[in-house]
PDB file of C-alpha atoms in Angstrom:
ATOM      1  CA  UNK A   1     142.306-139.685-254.828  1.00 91.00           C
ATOM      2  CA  UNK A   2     144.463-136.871-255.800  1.00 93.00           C
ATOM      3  CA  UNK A   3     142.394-133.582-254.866  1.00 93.00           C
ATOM      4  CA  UNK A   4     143.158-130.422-256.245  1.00 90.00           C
ATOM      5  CA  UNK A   5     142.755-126.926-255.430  1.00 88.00           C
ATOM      6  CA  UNK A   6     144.033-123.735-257.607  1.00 88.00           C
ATOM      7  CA  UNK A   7     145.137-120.957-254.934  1.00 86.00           C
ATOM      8  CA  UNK A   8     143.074-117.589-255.942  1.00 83.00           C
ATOM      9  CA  UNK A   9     142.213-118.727-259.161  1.00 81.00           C
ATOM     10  CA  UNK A  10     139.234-116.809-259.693  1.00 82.00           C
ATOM     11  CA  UNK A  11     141.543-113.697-258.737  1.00 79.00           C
ATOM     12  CA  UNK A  12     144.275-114.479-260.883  1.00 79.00           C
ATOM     13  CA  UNK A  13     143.410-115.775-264.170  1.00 83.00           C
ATOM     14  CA  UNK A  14     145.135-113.555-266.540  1.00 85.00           C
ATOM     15  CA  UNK A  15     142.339-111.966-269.185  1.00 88.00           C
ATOM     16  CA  UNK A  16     144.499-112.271-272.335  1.00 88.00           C
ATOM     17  CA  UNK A  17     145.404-115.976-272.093  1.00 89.00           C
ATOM     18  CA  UNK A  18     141.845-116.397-271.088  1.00 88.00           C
ATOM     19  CA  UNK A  19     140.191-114.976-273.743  1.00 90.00           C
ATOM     20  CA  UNK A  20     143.081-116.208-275.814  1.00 91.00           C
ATOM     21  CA  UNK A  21     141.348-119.562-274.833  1.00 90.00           C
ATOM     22  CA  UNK A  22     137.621-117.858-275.617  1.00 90.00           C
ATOM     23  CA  UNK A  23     138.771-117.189-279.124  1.00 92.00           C
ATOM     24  CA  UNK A  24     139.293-120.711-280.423  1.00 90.00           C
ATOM     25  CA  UNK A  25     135.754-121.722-280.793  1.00 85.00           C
ATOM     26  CA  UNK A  26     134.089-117.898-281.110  1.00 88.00           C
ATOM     27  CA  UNK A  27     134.593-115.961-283.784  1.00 88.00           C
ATOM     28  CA  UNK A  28     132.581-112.950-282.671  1.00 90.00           C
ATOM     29  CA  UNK A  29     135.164-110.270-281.931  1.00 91.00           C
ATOM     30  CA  UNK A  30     131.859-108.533-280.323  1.00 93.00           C
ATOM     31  CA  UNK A  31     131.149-111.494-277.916  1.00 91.00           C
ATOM     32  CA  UNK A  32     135.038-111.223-277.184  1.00 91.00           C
ATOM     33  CA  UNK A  33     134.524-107.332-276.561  1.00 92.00           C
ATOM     34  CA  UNK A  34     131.965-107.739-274.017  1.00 90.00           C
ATOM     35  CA  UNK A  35     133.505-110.595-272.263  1.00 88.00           C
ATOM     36  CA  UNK A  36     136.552-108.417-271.374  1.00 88.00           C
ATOM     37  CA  UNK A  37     134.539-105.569-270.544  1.00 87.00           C
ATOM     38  CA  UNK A  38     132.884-108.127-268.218  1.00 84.00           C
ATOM     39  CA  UNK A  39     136.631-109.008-267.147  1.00 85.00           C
ATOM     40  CA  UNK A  40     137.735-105.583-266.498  1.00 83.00           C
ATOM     41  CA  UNK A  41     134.179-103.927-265.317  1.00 78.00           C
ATOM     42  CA  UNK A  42     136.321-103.430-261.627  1.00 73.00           C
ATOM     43  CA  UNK A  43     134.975-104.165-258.510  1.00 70.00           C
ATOM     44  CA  UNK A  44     133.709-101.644-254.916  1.00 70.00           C
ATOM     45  CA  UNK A  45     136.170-101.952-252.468  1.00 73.00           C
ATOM     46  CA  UNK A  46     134.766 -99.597-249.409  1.00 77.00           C
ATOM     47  CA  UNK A  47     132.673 -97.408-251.680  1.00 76.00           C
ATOM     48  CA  UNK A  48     135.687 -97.110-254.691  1.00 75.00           C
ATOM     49  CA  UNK A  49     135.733 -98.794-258.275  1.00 72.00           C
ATOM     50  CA  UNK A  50     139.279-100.488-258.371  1.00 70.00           C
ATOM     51  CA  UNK A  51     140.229-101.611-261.602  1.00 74.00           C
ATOM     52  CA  UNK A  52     140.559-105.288-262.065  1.00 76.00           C
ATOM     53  CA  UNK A  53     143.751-106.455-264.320  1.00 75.00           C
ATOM     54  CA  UNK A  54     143.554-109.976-263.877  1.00 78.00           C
ATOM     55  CA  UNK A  55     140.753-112.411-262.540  1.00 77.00           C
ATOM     56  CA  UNK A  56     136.997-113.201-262.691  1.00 80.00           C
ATOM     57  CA  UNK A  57     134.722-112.026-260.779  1.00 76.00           C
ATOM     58  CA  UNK A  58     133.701-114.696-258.092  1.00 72.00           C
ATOM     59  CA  UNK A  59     130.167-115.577-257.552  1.00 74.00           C
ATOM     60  CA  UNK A  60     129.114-113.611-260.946  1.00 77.00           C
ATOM     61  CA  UNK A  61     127.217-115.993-263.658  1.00 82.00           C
ATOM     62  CA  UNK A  62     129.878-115.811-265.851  1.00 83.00           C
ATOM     63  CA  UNK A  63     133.455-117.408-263.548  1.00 85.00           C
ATOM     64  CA  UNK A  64     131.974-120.944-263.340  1.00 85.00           C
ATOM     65  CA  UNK A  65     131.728-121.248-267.611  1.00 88.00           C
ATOM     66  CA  UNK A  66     134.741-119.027-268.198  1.00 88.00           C
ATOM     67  CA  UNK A  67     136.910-121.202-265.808  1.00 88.00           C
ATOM     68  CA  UNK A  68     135.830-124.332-267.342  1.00 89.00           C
ATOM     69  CA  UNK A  69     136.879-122.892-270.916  1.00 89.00           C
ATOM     70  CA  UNK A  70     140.518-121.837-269.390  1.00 89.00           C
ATOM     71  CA  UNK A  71     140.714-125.278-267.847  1.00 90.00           C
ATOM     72  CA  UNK A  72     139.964-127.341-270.698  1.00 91.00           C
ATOM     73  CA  UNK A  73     143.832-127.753-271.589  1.00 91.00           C
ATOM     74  CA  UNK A  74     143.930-129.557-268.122  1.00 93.00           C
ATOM     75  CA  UNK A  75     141.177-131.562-268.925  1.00 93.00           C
ATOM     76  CA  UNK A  76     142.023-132.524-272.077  1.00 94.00           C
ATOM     77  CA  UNK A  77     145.622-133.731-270.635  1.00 93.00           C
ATOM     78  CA  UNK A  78     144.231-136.073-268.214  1.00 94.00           C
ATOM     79  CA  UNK A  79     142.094-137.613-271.132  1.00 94.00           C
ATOM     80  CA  UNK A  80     145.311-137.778-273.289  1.00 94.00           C
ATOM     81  CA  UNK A  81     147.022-139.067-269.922  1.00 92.00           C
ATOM     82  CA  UNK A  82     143.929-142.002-269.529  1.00 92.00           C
ATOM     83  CA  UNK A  83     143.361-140.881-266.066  1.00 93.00           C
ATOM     84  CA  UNK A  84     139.514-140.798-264.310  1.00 93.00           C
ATOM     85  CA  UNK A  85     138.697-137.863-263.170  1.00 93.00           C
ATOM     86  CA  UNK A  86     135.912-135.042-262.437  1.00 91.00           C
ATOM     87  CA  UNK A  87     136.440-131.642-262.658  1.00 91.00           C
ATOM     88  CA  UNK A  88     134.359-128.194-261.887  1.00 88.00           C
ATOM     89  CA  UNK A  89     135.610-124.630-261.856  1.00 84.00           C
ATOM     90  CA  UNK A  90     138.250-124.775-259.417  1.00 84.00           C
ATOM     91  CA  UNK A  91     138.651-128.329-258.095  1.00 87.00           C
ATOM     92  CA  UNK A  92     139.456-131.513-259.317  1.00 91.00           C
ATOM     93  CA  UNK A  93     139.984-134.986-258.331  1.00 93.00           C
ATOM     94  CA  UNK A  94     141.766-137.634-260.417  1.00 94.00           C
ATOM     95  CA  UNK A  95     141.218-141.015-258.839  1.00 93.00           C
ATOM     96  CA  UNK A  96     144.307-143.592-258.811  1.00 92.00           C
ATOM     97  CA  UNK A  97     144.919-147.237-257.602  1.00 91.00           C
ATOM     98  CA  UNK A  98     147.712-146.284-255.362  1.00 92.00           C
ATOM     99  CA  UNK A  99     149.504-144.038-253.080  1.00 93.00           C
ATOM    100  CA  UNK A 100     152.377-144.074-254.925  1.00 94.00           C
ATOM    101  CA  UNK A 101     150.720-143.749-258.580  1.00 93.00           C
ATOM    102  CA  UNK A 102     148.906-140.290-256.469  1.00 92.00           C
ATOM    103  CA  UNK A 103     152.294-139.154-255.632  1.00 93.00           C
ATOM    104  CA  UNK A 104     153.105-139.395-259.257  1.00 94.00           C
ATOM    105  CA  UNK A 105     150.355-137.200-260.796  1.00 93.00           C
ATOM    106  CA  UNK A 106     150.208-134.830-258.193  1.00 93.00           C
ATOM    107  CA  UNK A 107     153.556-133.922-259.421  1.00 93.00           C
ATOM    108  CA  UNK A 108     153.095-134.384-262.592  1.00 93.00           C
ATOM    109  CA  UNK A 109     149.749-132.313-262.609  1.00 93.00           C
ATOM    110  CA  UNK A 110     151.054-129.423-260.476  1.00 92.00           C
ATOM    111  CA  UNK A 111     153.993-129.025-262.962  1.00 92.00           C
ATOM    112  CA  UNK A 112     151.593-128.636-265.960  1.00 92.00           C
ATOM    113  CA  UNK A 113     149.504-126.244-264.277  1.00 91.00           C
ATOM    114  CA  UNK A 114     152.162-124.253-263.267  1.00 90.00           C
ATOM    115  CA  UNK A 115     154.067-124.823-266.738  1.00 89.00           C
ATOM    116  CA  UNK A 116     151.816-124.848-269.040  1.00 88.00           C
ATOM    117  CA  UNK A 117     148.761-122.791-267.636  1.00 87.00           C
ATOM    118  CA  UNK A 118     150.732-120.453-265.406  1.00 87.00           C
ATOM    119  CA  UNK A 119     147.977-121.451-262.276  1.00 87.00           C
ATOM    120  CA  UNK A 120     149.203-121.790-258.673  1.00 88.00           C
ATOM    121  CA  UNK A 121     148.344-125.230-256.487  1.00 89.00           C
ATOM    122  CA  UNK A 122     146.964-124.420-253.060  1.00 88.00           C
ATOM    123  CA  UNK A 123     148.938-126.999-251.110  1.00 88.00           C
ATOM    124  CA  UNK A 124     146.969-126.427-248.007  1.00 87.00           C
ATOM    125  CA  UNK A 125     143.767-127.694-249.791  1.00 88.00           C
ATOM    126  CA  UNK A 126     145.200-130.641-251.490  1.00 89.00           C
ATOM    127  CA  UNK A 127     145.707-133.883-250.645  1.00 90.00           C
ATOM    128  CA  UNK A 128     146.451-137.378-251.669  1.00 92.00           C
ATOM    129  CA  UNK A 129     143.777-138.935-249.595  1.00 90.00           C
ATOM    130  CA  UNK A 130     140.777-141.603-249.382  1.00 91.00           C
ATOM    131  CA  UNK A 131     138.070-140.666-251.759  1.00 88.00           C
ATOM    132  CA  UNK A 132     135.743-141.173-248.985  1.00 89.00           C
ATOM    133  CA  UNK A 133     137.566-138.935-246.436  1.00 90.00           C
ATOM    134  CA  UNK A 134     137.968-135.811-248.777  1.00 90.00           C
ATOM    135  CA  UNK A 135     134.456-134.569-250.512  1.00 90.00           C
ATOM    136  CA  UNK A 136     133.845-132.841-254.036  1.00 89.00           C
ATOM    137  CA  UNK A 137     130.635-129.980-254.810  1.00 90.00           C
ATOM    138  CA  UNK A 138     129.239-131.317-251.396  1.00 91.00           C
ATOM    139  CA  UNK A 139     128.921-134.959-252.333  1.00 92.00           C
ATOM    140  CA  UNK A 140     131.606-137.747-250.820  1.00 91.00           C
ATOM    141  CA  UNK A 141     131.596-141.568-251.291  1.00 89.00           C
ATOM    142  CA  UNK A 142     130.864-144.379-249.094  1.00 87.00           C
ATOM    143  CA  UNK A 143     134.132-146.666-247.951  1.00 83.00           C
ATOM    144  CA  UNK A 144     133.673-149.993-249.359  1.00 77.00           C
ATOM    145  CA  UNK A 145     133.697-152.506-252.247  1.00 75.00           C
ATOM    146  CA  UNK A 146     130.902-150.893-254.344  1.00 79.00           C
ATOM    147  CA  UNK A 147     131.377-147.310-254.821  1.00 80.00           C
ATOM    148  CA  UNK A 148     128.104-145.244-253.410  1.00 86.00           C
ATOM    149  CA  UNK A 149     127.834-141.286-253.441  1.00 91.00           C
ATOM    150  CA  UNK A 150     126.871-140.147-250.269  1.00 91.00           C
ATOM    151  CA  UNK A 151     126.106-136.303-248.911  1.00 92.00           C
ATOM    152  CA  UNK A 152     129.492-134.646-247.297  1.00 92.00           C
ATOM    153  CA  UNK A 153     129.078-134.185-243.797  1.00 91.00           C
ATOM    154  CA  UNK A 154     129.368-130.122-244.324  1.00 93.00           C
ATOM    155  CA  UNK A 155     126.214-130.284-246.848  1.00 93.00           C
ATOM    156  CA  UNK A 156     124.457-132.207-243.932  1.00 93.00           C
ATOM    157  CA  UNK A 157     125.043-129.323-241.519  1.00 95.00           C
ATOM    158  CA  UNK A 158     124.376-126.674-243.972  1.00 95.00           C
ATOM    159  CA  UNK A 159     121.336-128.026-244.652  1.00 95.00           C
ATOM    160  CA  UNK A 160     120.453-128.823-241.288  1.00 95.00           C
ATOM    161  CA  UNK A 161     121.449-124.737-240.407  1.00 95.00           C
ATOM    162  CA  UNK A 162     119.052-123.627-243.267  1.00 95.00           C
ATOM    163  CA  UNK A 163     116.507-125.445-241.614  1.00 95.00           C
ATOM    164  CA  UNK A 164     116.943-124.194-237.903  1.00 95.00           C
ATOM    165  CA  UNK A 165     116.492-120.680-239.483  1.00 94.00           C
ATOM    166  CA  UNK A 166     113.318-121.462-240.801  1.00 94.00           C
ATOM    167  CA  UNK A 167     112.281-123.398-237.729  1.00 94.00           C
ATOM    168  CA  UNK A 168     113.207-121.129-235.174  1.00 93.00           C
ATOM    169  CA  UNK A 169     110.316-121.187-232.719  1.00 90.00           C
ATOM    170  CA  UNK A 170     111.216-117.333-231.467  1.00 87.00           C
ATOM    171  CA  UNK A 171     109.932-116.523-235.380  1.00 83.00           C
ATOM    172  CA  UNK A 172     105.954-115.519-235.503  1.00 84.00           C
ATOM    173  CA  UNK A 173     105.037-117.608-238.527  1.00 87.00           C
ATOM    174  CA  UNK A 174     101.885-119.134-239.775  1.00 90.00           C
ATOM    175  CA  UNK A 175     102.657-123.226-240.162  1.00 92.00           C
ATOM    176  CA  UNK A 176     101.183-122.998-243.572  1.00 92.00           C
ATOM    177  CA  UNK A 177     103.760-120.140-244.434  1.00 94.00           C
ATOM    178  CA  UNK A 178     106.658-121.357-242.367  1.00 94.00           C
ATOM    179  CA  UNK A 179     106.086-125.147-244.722  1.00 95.00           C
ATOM    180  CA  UNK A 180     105.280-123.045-247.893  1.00 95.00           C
ATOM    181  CA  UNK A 181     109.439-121.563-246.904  1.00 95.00           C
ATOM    182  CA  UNK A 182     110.595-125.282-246.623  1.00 95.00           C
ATOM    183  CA  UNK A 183     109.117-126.812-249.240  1.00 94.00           C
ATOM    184  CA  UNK A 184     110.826-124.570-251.493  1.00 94.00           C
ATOM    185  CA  UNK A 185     114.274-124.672-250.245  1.00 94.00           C
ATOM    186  CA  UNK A 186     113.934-128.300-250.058  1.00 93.00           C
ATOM    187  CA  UNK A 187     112.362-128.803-253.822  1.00 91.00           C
ATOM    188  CA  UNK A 188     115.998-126.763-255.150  1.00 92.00           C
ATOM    189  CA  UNK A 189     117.944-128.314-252.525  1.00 94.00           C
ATOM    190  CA  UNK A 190     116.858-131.765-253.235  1.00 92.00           C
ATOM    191  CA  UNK A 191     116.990-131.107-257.178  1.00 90.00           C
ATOM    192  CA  UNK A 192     121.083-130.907-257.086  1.00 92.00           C
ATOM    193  CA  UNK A 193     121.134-134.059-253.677  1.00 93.00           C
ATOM    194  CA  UNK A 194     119.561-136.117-255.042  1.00 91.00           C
ATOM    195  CA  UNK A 195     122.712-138.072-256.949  1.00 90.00           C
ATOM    196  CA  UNK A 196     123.101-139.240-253.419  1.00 91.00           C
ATOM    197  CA  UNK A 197     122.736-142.935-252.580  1.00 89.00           C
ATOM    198  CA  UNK A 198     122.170-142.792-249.301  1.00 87.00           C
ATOM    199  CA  UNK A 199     118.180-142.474-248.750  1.00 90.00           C
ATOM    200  CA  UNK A 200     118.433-143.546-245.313  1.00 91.00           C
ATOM    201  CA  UNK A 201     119.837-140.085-244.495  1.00 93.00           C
ATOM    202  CA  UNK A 202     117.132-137.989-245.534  1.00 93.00           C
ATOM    203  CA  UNK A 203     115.142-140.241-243.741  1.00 93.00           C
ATOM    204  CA  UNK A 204     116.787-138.996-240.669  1.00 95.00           C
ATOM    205  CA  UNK A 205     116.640-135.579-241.888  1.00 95.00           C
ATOM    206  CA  UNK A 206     112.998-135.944-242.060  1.00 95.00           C
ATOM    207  CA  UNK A 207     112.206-136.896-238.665  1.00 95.00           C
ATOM    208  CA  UNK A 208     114.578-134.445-237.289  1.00 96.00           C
ATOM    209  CA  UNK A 209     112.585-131.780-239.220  1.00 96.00           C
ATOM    210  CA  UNK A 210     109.276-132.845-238.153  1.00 96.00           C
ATOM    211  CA  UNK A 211     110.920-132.935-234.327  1.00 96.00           C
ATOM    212  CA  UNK A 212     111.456-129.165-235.446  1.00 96.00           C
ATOM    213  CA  UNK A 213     107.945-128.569-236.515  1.00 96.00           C
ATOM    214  CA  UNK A 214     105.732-130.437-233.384  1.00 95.00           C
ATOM    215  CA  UNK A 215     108.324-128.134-231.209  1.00 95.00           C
ATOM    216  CA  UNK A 216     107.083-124.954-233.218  1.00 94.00           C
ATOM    217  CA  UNK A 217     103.545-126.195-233.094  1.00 93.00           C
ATOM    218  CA  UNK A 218     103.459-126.315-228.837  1.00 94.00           C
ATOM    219  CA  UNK A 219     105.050-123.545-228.628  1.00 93.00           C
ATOM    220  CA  UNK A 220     102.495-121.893-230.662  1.00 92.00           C
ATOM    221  CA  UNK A 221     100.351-123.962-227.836  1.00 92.00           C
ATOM    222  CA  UNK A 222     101.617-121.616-225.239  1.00 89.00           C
ATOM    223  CA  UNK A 223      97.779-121.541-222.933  1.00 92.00           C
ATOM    224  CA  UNK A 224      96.695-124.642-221.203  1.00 93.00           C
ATOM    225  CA  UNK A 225      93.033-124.687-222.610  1.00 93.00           C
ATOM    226  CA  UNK A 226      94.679-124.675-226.067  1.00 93.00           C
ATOM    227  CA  UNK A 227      96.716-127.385-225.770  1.00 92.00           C
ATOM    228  CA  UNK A 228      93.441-129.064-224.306  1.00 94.00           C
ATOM    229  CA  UNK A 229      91.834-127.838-227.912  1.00 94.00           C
ATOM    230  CA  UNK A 230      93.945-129.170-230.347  1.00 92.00           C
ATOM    231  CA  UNK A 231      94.774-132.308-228.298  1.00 92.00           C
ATOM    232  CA  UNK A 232      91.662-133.442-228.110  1.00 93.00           C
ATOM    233  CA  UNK A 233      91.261-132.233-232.204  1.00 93.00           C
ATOM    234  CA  UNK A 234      94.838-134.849-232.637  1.00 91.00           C
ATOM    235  CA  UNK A 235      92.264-137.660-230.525  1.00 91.00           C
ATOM    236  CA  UNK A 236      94.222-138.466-227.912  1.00 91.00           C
ATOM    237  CA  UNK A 237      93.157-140.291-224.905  1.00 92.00           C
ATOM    238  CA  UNK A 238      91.005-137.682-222.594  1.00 92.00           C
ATOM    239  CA  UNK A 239      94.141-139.166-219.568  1.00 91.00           C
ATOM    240  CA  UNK A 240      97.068-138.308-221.976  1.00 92.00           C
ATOM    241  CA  UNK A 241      95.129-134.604-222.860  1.00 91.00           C
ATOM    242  CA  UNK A 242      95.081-133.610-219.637  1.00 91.00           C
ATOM    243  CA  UNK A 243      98.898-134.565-218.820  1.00 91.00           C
ATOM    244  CA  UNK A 244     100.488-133.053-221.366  1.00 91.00           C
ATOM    245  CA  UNK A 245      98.342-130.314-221.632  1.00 91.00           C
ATOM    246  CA  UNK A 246      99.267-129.450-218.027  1.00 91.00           C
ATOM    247  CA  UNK A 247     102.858-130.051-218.657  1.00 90.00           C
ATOM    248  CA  UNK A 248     105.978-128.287-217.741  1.00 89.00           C
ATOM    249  CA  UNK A 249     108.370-130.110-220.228  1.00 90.00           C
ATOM    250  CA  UNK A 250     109.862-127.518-222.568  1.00 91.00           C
ATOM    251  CA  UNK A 251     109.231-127.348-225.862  1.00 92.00           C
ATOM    252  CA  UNK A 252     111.642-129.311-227.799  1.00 93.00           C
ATOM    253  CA  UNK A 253     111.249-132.172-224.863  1.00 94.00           C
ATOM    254  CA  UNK A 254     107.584-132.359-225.322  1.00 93.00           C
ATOM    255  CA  UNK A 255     107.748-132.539-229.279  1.00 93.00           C
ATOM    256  CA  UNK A 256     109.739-135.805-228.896  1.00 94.00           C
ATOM    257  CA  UNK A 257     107.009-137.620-226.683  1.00 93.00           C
ATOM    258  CA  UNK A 258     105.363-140.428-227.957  1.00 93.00           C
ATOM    259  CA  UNK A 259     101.425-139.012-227.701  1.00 92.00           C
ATOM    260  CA  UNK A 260     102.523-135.793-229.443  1.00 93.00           C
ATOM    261  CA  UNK A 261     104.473-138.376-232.284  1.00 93.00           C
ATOM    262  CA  UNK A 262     101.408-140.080-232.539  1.00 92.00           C
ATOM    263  CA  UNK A 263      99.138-137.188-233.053  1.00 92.00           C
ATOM    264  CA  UNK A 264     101.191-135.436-235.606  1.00 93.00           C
ATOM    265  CA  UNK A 265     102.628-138.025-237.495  1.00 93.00           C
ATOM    266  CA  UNK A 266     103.384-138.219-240.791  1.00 93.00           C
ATOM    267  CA  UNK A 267     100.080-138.110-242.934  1.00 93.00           C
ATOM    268  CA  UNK A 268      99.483-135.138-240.325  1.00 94.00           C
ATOM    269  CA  UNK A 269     102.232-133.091-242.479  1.00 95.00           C
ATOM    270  CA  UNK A 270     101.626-134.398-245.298  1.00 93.00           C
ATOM    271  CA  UNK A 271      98.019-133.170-244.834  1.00 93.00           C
ATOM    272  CA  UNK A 272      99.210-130.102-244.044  1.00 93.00           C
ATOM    273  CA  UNK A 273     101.512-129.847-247.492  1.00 93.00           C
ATOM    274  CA  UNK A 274     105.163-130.638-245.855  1.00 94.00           C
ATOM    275  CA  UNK A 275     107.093-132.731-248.828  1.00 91.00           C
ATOM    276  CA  UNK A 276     109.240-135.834-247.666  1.00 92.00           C
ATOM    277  CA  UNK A 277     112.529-135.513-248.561  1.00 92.00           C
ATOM    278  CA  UNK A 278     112.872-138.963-248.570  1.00 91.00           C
ATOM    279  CA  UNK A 279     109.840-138.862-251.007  1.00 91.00           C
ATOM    280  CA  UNK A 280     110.863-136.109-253.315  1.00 91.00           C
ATOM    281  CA  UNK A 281     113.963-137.879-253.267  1.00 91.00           C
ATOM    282  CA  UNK A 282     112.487-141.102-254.776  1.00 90.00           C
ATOM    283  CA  UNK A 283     110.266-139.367-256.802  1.00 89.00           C
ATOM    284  CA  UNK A 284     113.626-137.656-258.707  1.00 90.00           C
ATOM    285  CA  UNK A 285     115.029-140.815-258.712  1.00 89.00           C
ATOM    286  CA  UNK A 286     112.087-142.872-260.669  1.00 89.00           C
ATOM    287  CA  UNK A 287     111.526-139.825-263.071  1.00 88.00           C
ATOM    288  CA  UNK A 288     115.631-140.236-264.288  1.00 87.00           C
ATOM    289  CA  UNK A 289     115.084-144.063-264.603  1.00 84.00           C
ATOM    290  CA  UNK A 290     112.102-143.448-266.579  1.00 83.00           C
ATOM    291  CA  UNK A 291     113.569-141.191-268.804  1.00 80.00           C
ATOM    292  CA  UNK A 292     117.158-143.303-268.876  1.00 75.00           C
ATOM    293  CA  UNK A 293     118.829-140.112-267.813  1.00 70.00           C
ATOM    294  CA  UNK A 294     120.064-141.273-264.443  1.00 63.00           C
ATOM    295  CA  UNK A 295     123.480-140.702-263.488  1.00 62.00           C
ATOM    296  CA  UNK A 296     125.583-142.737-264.150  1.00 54.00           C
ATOM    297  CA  UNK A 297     127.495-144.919-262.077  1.00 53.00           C
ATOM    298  CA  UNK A 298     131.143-144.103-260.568  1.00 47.00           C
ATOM    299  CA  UNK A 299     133.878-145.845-261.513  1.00 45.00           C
ATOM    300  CA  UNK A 300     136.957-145.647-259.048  1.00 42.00           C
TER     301      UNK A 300
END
C-alpha cells in the first residue's frame, strides 16, 4: 500500500488555483465571492486577526469538501492510471501487488502532485508499507487471504480514553446520567465503526466497560450496610453478602469478582438502559443489509 500524506496542505493550498478548481462546475460568481471571503476571513493568533493568503482553515466545515474539489485532478489520474485506491481530504492510499510496482507510483504520484498540483509530500508520514500495518480515517485491515476492515489500534485507545472520562469513579454522577453520557457517544461513535468486521472487539470493549461501571457502582457503595442493601437487592447468597460487603478489595478489584459479575450482569445494564456495542453494532449492520446499502466489500 502506497500511503500518502500532503505536508501542510490545509495551510498551503493556494486560493486562486483553488477556486480556479471551484469555478468549473459553479457558475455563481456570488457562491465564488463568499467562498474566498471564507478563504481569506484570517485567523486569531494571540488575540490579533492575521490575514490568511493561502490555505483553508482546518477543522472549519468547509476544508474537508473544498480539499476534495482541489484534489479531484489526483483522483481522476489514478482512475485514468487504473489504480485502486481511497482517498479523503488529505490522505490517500493506492493499493499495489508489489513492492516494486509501490516504488513506482510513489514516484510517479509525488511528481504529479508536485508538478501538476504544486502540493508538497510529507515524507515522514508516508510509506510503502503492509495495508494492515499502516491505518486510514481510523480503520486498518486484517493480515490474511480475505481482506477484513478492522478498527486501528489508535481508534481503540481513543475510544477507550473517551470512556475512562466518563467513567471516572472520582466524578459524582447519577448511573442513569453517567449511561444517558455513554449511550450517546457510543450511538455517533458506533454510527461511523461500524464498517468494521471485527465484532469480537466490541465485544471486549463491552465487558471492559461494564468492568468500568460495577467499579463506579461500589464505589458509590462506599458504607458497609449499603453494600449489605443492594447485595442482598442483586440476590446473592446471605455467605457471599456478608464477605464482600465487609471487604477491603479496592474498587476496580472487587468489580471483577465473580458474585459482583453475577449480580450485575448483562440484562442488569440493559435494564438499566446501557446499549451493547456489540448490539448496536449488529443492529447497523442488519438495517444496511436490509436496505442493500451495505458497504461494499474491499478489493486489494
Amino acid at each position: 500500500m502506497v500511503d500518502l500524506d500532503l505536508e501542510k496542505f490545509f495551510d498551503r493550498v493556494n486560493h486562486d488555483r483553488l477556486l480556479a478548481r471551484v469555478a468549473r462546475k459553479v457558475d455563481d460568481s456570488r457562491v465564488l465571492g463568499l467562498i474566498r471571503k471564507y478563504l481569506e476571513s484570517g485567523v486569531m493568533v494571540d488575540g490579533v486577526v492575521v490575514e490568511t493568503t493561502e490555505g483553508t482553515p482546518q477543522g472549519g466545515p468547509l476544508s474537508p469538501l473544498l480539499s476534495n474539489i482541489y484534489l479531484d485532478d489526483l483522483d481522476k489520474e489514478l482512475e485514468r492510471r487504473g489504480h485502486r485506491f481511497c482517498r479523503y481530504a488529505d490522505d490517500c492510499n493506492i493499493y499495489v501487488r508489489s513492492r516494486r510496482a509501490g516504488e513506482r507510483v510513489m514516484a510517479s504520484v509525488r511528481g504529479f502532485l508536485t508538478g501538476r498540483l504544486k502540493l508538497k509530500v510529507n515524507e515522514a508520514k508516508s510509506a510503502l508499507e503492509r495495508p494492515w500495518k499502516r491505518q486510514f480515517l481510523g480503520f486498518s485491515f486484517l493480515a490474511g487471504s480475505e481482506v477484513r476492515i478492522r478498527l486501528a489500534p489508535k481508534s481503540l485507545e481513543r475510544v477507550k480514553g473517551k470512556l475512562r472520562k466518563m467513567t471516572q469513579r472520582s466524578r459524582s454522577q447519577e448511573m442513569k446520567e453517567r449511561i444517558k453520557v455513554i449511550n450517546g457517544y457510543v450511538g455517533g461513535w458506533m454510527g461511523y465503526f461500524a464498517l468494521a468486521e471485527t465484532p469480537s472487539v466490541l465485544a471486549e470493549l463491552d465487558s471492559w466497560l461494564r468492568h468500568r461501571l460495577r467499579a463506579c457502582l461500589w464505589k458509590q457503595w462506599k458504607r458497609v450496610r449499603t453494600r449489605y442493601r443492594e447485595l442482598r437487592a442483586l440476590r446473592l447468597p446471605e455467605r457471599v453478602v456478608g464477605f464482600m460487603a465487609n471487604t477491603r478489595k479496592g474498587p476496580w478489584r472487587i468489580a471483577a469478582s465473580p458474585p459482583l459479575q453475577q449480580g450485575l450482569n448483562n440484562a442488569y445494564w440493559e435494564a438499566q438502559g446501557l446499549v451493547s456495542l456489540q448490539k448496536r453494532y449488529h443492529a447497523i449492520r442488519n438495517t444496511w443489509r436490509t436496505a442493500g446499502c451495505g458497504p461494499a466489500r474491499p478489493v486489494v
